[in-house]
Short mmCIF file of C-alpha atoms and ligand atoms in Angstrom, two decimals:
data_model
loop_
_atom_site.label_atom_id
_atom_site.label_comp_id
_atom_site.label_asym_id
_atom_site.label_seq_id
_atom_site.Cartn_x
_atom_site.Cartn_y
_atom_site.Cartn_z
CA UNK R 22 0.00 0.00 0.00
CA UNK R 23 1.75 2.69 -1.15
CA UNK R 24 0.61 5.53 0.80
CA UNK R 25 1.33 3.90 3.90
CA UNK R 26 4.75 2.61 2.77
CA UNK R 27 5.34 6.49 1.99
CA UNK R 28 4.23 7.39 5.54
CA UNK R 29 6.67 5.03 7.03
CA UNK R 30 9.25 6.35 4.98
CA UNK R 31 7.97 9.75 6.53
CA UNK R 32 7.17 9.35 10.24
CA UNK R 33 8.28 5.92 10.97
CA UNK R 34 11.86 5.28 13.30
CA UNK R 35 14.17 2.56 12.28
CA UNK R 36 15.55 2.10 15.96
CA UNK R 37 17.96 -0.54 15.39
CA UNK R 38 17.69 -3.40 12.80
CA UNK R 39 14.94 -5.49 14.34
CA UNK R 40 12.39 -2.81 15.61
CA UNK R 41 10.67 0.35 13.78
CA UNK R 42 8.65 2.69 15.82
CA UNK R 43 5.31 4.56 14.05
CA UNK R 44 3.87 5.45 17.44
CA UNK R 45 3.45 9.20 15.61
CA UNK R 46 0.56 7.15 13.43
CA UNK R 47 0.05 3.72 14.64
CA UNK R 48 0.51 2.85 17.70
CA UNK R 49 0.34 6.06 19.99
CA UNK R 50 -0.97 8.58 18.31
CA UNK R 51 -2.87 7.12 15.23
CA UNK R 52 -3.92 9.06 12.15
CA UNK R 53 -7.26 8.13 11.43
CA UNK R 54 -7.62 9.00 7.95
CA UNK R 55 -4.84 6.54 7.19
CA UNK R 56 -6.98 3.80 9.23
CA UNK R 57 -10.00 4.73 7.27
CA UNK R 58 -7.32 3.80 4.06
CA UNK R 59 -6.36 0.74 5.53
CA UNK R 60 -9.67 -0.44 6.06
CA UNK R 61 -10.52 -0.07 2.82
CA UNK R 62 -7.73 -1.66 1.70
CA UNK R 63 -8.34 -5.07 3.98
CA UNK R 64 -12.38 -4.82 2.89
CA UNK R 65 -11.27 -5.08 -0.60
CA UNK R 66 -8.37 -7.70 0.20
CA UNK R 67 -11.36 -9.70 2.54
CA UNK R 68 -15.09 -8.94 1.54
CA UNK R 69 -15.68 -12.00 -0.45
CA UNK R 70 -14.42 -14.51 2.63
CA UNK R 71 -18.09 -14.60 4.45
CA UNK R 72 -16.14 -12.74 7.35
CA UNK R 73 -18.80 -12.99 10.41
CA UNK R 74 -16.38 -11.17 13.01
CA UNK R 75 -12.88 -9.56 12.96
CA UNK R 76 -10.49 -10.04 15.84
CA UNK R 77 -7.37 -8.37 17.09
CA UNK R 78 -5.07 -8.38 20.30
CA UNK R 79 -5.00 -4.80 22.64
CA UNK R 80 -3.98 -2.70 22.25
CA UNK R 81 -1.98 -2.09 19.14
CA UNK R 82 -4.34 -3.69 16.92
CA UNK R 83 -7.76 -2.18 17.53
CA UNK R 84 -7.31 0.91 15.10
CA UNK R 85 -6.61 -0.71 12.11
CA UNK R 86 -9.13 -3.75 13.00
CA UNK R 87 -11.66 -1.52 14.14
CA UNK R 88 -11.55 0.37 10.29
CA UNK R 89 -11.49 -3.03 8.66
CA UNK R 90 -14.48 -4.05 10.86
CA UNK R 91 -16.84 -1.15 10.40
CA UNK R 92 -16.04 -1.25 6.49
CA UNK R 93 -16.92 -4.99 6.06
CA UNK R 94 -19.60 -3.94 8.68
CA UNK R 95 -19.23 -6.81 11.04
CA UNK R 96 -18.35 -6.79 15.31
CA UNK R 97 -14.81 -6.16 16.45
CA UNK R 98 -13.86 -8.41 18.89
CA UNK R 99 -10.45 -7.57 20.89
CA UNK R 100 -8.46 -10.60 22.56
CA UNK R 101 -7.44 -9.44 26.41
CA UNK R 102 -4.22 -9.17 27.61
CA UNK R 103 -3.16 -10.58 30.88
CA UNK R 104 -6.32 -11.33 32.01
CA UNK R 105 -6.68 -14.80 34.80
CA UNK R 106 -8.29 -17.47 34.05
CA UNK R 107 -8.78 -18.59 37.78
CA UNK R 108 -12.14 -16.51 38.34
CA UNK R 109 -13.80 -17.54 35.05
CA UNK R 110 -14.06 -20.35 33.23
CA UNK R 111 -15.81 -19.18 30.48
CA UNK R 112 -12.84 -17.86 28.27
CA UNK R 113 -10.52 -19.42 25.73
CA UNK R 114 -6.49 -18.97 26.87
CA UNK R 115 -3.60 -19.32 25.57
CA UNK R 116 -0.04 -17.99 25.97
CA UNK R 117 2.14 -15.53 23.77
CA UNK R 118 5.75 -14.78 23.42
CA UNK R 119 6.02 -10.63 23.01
CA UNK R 120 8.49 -9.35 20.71
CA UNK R 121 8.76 -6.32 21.69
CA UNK R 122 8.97 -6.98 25.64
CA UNK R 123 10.18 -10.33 26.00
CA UNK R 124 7.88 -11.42 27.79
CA UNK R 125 4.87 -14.29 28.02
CA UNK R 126 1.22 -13.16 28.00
CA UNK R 127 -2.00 -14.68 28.20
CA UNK R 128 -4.53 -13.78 25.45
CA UNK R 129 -8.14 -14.46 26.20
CA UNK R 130 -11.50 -14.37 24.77
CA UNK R 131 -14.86 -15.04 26.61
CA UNK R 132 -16.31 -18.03 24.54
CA UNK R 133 -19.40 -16.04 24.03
CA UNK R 134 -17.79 -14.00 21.40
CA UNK R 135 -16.18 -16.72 19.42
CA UNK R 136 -18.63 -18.99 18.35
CA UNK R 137 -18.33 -22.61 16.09
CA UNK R 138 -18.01 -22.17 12.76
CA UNK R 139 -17.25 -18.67 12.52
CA UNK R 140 -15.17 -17.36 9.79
CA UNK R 141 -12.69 -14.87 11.58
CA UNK R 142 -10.39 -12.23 10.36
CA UNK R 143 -7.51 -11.41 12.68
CA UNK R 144 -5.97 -8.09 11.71
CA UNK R 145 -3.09 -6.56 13.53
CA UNK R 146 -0.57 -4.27 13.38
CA UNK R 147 2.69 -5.97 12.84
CA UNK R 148 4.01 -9.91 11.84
CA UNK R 149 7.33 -10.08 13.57
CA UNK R 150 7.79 -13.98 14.61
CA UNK R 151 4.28 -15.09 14.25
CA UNK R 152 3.35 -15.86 17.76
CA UNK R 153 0.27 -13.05 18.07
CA UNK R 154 -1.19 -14.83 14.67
CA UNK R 155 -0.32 -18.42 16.33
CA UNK R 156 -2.16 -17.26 19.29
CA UNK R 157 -5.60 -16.18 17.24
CA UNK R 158 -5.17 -19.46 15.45
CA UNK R 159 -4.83 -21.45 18.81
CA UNK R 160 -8.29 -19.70 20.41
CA UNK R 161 -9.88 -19.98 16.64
CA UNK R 162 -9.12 -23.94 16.66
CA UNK R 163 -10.08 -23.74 20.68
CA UNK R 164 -13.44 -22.07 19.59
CA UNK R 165 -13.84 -24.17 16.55
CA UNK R 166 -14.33 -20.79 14.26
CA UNK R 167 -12.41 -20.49 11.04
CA UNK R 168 -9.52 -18.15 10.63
CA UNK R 169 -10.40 -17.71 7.17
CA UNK R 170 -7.95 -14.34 6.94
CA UNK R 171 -5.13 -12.60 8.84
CA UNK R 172 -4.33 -9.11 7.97
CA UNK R 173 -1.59 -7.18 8.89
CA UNK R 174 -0.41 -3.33 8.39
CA UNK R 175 3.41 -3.91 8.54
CA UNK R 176 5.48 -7.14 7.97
CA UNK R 177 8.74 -7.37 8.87
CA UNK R 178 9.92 -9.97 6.01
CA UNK R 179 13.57 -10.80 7.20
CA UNK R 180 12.10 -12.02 10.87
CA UNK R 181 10.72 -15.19 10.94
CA UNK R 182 7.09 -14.87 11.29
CA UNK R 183 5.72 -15.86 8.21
CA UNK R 184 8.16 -18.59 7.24
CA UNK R 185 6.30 -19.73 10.37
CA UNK R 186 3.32 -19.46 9.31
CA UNK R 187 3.61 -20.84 6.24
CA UNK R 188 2.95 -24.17 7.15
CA UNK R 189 -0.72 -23.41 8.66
CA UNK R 190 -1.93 -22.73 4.70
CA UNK R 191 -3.45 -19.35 6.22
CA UNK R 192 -4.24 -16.62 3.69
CA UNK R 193 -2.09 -13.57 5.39
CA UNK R 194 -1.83 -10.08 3.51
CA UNK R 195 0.20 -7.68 4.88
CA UNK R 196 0.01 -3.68 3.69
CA UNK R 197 3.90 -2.90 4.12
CA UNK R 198 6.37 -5.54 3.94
CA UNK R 199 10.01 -4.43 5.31
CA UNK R 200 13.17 -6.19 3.54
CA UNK R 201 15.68 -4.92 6.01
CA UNK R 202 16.09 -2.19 9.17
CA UNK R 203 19.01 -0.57 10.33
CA UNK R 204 19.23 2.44 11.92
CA UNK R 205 17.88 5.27 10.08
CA UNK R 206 17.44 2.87 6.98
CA UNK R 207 13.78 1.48 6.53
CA UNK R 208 13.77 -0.70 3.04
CA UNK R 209 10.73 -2.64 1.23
CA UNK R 210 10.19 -5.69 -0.39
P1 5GP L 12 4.92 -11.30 16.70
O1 5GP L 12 3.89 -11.92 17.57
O2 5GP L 12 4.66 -11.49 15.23
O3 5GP L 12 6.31 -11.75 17.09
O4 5GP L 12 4.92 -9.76 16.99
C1 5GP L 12 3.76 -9.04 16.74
C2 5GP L 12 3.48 -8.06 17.83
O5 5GP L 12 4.67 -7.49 18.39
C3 5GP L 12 2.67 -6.93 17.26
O6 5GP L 12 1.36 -7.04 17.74
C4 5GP L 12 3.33 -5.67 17.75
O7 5GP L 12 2.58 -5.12 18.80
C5 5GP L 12 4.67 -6.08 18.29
N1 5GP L 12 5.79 -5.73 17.38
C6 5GP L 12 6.62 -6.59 16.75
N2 5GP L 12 7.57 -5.94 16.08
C7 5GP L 12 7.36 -4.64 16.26
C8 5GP L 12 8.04 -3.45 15.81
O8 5GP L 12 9.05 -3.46 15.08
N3 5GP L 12 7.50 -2.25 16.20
C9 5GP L 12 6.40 -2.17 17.00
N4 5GP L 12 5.95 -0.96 17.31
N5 5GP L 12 5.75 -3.28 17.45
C10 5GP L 12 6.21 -4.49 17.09
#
């Protein structure tokens, strides 16, 4: 998408060669008219897969999945951080490996909001090494719903998430896909 790949060229900070910072659009302060773009651009890449709800992971990943939801005019539903499973059994769990933090988190969903046979679209804001999308796919496969679509704004190609993913056959589309970081150098596929 080449208005966003121009606004990463613009606003976006290489800060060393594994992680680039758009908080100035994405993930801070987010430029709204840009989501409205990108959910076009993931309605048009989606509308003919029967999507019944999109999904995403707080907190980065509710603008952009919130603009593809409205446009393909279906609920949002956003995957919890952190949240225990001890008080209530009624959610789907499973654990993450963060990138950015280096850290495990649980991601949960109460089962009333994925339901069987559901065709999901999990949209989020970057593919790094794959293990938010494994995570959807694990509660989708817990749920029995269909992850019939994962979108994401920006792919970082040279880390290993979708070699990954590769394997699972899932139909993944990503708006920006980065070749190589360094500092102060952002380059596309
Ligand atoms: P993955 O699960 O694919 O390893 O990483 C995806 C998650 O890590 C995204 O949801 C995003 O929040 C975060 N992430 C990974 N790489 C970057 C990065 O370079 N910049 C920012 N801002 N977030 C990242």
């Amino acid at each position: 998408m080449k208005l966003l790949e121009e606004r990463i060229l613009k606003d976006g900070i290489a800060l060393n060669e594994n992680v680039l910072k758009v908080d100035s659009f994405l993930n801070h302060q987010v430029d709204v008219n840009l989501m409205d773009k990108i959910g076009d651009e993931f309605y048009s890449l989606f509308k003919n897969k029967n999507i019944d709800k999109v999904i995403t992971i707080e907190a980065s990943g509710i603008a952009p999945a919130y603009a593809t939801a409205i446009k393909l005019n279906v609920p949002l539903v956003i995957l919890k951080k952190n949240q225990s499973n001890i008080l209530n059994s009624n959610l789907y769990t499973t654990v993450v490996h963060s990138f950015t933090k280096n850290i495990d988190y649980n991601i949960t969903c109460s089962q009333k909001f994925l339901l069987p046979n559901e065709n999901i679209l999990f949209i989020d804001d970057f593919l790094a090494n794959g293990e938010a999308v494994l995570g959807a796919y694990r509660l989708c496969k817990m749920a029995n719903c269909n992850l019939v679509g994962v979108g994401i704004v920006i792919e970082k190609s040279f880390q290993p998430g979708r070699k990954k993913l590769e394997n699972l056959k899932l139909n993944i589309h990503s708006l920006a896909r980065i070749e190589k970081l360094s500092k102060g150098e952002i380059i596309f596929k």
